[in-house]
CSV table of C-alpha atoms and ligand atoms in Angstrom, one decimal:
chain,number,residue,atom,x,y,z
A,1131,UNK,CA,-10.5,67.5,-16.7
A,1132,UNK,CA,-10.3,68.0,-12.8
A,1133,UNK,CA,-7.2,67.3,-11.8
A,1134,UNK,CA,-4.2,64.9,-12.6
A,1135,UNK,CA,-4.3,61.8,-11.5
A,1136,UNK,CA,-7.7,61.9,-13.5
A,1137,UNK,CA,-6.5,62.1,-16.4
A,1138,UNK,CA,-3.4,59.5,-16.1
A,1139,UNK,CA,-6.0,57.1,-14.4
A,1140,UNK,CA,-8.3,57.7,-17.6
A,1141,UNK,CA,-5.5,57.2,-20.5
A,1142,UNK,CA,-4.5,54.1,-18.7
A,1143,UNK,CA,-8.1,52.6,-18.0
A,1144,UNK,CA,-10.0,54.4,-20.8
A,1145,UNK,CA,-8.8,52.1,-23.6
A,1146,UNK,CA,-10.3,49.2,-21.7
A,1147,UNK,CA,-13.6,49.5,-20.3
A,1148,UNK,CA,-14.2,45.4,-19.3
A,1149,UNK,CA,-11.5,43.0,-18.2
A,1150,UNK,CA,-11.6,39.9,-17.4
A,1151,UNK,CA,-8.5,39.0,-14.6
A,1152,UNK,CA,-8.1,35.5,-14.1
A,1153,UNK,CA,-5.9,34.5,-10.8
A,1154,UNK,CA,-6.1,32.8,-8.2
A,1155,UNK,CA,-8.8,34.6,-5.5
A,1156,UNK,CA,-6.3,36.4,-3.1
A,1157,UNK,CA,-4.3,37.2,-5.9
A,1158,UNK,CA,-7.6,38.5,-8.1
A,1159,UNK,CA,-9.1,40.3,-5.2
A,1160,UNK,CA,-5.1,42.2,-4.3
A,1161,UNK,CA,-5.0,43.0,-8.2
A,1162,UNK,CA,-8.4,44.6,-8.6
A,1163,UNK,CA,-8.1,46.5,-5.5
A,1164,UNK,CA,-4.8,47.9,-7.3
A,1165,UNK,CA,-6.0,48.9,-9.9
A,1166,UNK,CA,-8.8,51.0,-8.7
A,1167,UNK,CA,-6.6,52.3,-5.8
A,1168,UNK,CA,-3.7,53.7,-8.8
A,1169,UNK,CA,-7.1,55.6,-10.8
A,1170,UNK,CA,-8.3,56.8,-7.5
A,1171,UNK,CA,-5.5,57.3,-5.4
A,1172,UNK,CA,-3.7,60.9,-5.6
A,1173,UNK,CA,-0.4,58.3,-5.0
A,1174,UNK,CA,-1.1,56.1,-7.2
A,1175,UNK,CA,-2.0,53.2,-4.4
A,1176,UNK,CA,1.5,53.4,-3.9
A,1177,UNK,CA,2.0,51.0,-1.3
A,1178,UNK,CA,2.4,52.9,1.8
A,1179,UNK,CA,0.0,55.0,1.2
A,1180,UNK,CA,-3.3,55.2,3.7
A,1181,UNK,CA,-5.3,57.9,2.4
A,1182,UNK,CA,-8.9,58.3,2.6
A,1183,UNK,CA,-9.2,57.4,-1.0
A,1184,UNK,CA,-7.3,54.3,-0.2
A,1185,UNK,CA,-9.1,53.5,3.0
A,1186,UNK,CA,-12.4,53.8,1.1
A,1187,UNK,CA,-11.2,51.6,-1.6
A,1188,UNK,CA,-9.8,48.9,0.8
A,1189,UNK,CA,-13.4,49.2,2.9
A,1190,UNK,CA,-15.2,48.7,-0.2
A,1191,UNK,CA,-16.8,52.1,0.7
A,1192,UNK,CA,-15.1,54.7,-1.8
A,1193,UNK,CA,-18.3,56.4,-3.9
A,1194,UNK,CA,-16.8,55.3,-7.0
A,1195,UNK,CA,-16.4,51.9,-6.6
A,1196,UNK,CA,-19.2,49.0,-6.2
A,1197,UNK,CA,-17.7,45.8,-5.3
A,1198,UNK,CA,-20.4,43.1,-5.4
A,1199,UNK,CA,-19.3,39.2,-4.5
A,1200,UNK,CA,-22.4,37.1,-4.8
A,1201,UNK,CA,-23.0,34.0,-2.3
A,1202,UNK,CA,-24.0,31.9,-5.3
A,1203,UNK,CA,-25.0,32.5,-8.7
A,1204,UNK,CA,-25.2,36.1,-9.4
A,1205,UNK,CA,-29.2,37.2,-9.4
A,1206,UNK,CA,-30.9,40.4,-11.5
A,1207,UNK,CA,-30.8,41.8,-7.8
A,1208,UNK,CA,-27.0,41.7,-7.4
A,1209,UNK,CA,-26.3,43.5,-10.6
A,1210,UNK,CA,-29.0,45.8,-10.4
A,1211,UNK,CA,-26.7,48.4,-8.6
A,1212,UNK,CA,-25.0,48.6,-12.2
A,1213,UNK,CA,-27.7,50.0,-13.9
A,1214,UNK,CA,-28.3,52.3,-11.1
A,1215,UNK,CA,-25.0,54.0,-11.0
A,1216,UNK,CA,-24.5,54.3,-14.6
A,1217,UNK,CA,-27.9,56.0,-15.0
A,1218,UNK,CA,-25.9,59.3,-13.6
A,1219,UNK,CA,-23.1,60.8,-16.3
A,1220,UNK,CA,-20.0,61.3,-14.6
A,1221,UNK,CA,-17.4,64.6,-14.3
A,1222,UNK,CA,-15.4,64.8,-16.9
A,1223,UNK,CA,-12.2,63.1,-16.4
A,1224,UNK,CA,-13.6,60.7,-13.3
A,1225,UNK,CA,-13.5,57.3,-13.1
A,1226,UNK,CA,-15.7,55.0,-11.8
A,1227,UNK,CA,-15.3,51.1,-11.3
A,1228,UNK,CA,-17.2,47.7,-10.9
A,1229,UNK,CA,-15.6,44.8,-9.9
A,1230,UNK,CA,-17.5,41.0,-10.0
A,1231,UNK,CA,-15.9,38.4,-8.1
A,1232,UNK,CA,-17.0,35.0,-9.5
A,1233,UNK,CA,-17.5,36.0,-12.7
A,1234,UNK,CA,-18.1,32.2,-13.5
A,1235,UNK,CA,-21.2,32.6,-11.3
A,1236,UNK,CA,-22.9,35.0,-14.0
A,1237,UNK,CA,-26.2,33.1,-15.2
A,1238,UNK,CA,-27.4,33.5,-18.8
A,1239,UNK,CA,-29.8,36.1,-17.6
A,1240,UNK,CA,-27.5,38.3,-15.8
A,1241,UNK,CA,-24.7,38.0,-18.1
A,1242,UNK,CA,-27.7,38.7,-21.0
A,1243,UNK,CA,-28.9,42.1,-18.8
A,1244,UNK,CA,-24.9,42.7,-18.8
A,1245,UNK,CA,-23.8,42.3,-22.2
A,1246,UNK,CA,-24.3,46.0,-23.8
A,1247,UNK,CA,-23.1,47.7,-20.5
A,1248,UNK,CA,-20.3,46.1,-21.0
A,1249,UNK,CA,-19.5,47.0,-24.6
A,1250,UNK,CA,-20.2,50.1,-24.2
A,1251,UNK,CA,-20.5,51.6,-21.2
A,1252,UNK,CA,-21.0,55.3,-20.3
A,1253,UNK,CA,-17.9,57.2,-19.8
A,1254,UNK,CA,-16.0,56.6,-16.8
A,1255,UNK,CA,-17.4,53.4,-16.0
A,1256,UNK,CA,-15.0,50.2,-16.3
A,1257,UNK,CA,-15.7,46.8,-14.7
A,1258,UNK,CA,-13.2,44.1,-13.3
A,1259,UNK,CA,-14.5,41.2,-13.8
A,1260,UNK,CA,-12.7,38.5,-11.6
A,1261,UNK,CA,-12.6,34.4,-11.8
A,1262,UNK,CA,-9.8,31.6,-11.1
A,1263,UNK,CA,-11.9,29.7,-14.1
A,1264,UNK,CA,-12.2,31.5,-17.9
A,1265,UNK,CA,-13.5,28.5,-19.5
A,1266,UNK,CA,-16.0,28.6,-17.2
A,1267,UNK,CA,-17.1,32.6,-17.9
A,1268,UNK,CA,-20.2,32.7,-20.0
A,1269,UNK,CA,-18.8,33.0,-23.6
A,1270,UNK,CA,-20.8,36.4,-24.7
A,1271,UNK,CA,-19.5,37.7,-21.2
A,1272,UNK,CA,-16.1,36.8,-22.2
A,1273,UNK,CA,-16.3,37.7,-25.8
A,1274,UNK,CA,-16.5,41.2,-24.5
A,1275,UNK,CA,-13.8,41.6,-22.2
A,1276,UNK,CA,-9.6,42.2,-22.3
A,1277,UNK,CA,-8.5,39.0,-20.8
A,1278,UNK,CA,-5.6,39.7,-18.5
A,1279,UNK,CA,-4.2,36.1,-16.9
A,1280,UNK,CA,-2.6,37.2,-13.7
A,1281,UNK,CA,-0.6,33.6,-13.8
A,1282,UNK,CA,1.0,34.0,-17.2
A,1283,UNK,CA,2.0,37.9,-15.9
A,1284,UNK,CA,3.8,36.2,-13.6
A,1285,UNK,CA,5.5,33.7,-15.7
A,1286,UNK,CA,6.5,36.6,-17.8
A,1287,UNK,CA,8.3,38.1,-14.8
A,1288,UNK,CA,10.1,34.8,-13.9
A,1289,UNK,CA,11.3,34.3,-17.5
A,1290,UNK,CA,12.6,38.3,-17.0
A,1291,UNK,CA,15.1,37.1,-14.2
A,1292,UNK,CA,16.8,34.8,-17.1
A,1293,UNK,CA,18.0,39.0,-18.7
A,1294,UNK,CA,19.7,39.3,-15.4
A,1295,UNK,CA,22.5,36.9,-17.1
A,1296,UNK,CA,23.0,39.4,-19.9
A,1297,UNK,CA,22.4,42.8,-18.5
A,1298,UNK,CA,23.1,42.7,-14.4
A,1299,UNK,CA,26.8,43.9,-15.3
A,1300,UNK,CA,27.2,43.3,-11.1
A,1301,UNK,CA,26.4,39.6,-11.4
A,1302,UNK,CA,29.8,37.6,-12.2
A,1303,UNK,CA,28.5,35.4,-15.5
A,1304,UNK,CA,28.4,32.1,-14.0
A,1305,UNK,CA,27.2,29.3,-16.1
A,1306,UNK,CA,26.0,26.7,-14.1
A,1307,UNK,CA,23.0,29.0,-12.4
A,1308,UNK,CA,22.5,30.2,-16.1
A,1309,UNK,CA,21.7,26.7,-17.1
A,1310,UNK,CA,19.9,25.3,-14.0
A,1311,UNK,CA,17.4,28.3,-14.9
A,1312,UNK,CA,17.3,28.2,-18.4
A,1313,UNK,CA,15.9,24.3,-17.6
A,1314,UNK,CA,13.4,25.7,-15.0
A,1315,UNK,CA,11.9,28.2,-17.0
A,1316,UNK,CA,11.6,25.4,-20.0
A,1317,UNK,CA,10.8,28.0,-22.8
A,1318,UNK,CA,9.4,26.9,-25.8
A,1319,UNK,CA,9.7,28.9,-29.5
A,1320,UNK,CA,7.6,31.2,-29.3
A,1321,UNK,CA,8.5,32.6,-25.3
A,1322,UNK,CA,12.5,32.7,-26.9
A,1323,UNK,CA,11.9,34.9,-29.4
A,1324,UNK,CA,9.6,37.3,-27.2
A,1325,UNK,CA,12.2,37.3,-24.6
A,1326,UNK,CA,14.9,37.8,-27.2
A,1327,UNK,CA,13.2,40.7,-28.3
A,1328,UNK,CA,12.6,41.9,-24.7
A,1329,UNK,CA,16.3,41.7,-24.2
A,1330,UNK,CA,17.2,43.4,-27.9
A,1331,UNK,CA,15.8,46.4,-26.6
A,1332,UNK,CA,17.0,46.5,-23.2
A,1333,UNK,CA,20.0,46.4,-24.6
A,1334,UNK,CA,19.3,49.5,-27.7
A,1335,UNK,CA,18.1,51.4,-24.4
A,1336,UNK,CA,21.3,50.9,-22.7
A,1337,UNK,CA,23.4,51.7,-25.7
A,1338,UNK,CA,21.8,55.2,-25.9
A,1339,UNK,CA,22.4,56.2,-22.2
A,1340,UNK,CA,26.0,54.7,-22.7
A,1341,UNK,CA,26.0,57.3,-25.8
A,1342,UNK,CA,24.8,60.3,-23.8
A,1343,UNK,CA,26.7,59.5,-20.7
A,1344,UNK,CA,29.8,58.9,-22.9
A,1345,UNK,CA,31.8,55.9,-21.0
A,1346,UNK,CA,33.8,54.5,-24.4
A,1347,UNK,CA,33.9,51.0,-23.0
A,1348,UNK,CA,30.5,50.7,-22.0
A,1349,UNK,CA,29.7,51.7,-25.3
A,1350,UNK,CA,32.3,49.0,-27.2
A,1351,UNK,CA,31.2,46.6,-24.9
A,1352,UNK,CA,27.5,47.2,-26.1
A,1353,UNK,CA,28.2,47.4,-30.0
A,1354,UNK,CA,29.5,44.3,-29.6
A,1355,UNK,CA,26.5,43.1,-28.2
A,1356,UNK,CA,24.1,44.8,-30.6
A,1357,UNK,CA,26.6,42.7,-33.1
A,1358,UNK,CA,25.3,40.0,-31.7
A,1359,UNK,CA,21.7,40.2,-31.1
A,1360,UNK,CA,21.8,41.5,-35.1
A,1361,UNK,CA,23.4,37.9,-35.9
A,1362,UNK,CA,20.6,36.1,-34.0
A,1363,UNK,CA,18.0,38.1,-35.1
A,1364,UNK,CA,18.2,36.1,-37.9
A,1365,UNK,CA,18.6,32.2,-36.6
A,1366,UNK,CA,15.7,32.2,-33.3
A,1367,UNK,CA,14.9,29.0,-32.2
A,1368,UNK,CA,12.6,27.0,-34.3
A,1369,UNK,CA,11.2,23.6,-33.4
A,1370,UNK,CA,12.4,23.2,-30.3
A,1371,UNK,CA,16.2,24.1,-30.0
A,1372,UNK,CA,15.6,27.0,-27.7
A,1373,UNK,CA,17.8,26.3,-24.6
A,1374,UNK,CA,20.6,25.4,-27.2
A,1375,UNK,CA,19.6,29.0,-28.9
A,1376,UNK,CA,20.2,30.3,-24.9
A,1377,UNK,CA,23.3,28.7,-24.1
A,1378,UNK,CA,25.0,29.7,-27.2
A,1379,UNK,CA,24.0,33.2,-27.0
A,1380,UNK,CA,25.2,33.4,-23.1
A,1381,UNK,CA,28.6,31.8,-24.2
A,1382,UNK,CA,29.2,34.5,-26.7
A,1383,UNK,CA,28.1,37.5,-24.8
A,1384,UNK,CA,30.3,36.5,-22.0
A,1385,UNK,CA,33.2,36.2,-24.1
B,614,ZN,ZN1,-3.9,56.6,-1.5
């Protein structure tokens, strides 16, 4: 290993050497860059942060990145680059990346020249592929990659703000934003109980730092709370009953 960041930027990265992002294309092409400027970056790409590495990265010019965006279809040519690069082992501990834009533009011959690079290739090398279209991604190209769905990230965030009603302890409970949100977000089963469980252990992790910090009400306060989410635990929503599920949880946790 070289130096730090390296090795972060590999634990992170190393577990997952294709992914597909799917996003819109401003959104895909911000992501990517990201994500190669926090496993190059000695900041992390934090976002003030203009360092050569970054300046590189955001000129598509940094020596371990190869950023290719094909007019049209993707030819043998465009991907050749690949084969060249990876012919060379890298330091230990370096990372090197690959992004494809239009990954719906691979052809059955370049996604066939593609296919065992991507499973397995050399160490270092990881490849973004990026499309606004999955369904439209060559299935053995998508077979083979860790879908990431930059839209449904989002929605995950959104449905997030919701907690803010149980944990912002600086936000007076009011219950008519809590419902006009709970209707926006429009969760189904299945989000509830994720988000339930999201909360359940924002909640655990406040109880402990109550516990350490010792403040006695805080810590009351939260049994009770813990009390609750026990009780619910056992009754999530099932077959559609989810905002009741919300409202009835909020009613009790304010009380
Ligand atoms: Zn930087």
């Amino acid at each position: 290993m070289r130096n730090g960041f390296f090795e972060t930027a590999t634990m992170v990265i190393n577990t997952v050497p294709a992914q597909l992002i799917v996003g819109q294309r401003d959104e895909l092409v911000s992501h990517a860059n990201q994500l190669v400027r926090e496993a190059l970056c000695p900041q992390k790409g934090a976002s003030n942060c203009f360092c050569t590495n970054c300046r590189w990265i955001n000129n598509r010019q940094h020596p371990s990145l190869v950023w290719i965006c094909p007019e049209n279809d993707y030819t043998l040519e465009d991907i050749e680059v690949i084969f060249e690069k990876t012919r060379f082992s890298l330091d230990d501990g370096a990372v090197f990346f690959f992004v494809l834009e239009k990954a719906n533009q691979l052809t059955a011959a370049t996604a066939n020249r593609l296919l065992k690079m991507l499973e397995e290739p050399p160490a270092g090398y990881h490849f973004l592929l990026l499309t606004t279209n999955a369904e439209a991604v060559i299935t053995t190209i998508r077979s083979r990659c860790v879908l990431t769905n930059l839209a449904s990230a989002s929605a995950d965030e959104s449905r997030h703000v919701l907690l803010q009603h149980f944990l912002n302890q600086h936000q007076p409970p009011d219950p008519f934003i809590f419902e006009s949100e709970l209707k926006k977000q429009g969760l189904d089963d299945a989000q509830s109980a994720a988000l339930f469980e999201v909360l359940a252990n924002a909640v655990a992790a406040l109880y402990k730092d109550a516990v350490l910090s010792g403040n006695h009400d805080l810590i009351e306060q939260l049994t009770r709370r813990q009390e609750l989410i026990e009780r619910n635990m056992r009754r999530l929503p099932q077959s559609g009953s989810s905002d009741l599920f919300w409202k009835q949880l909020w009613l009790r946790w304010h009380q």
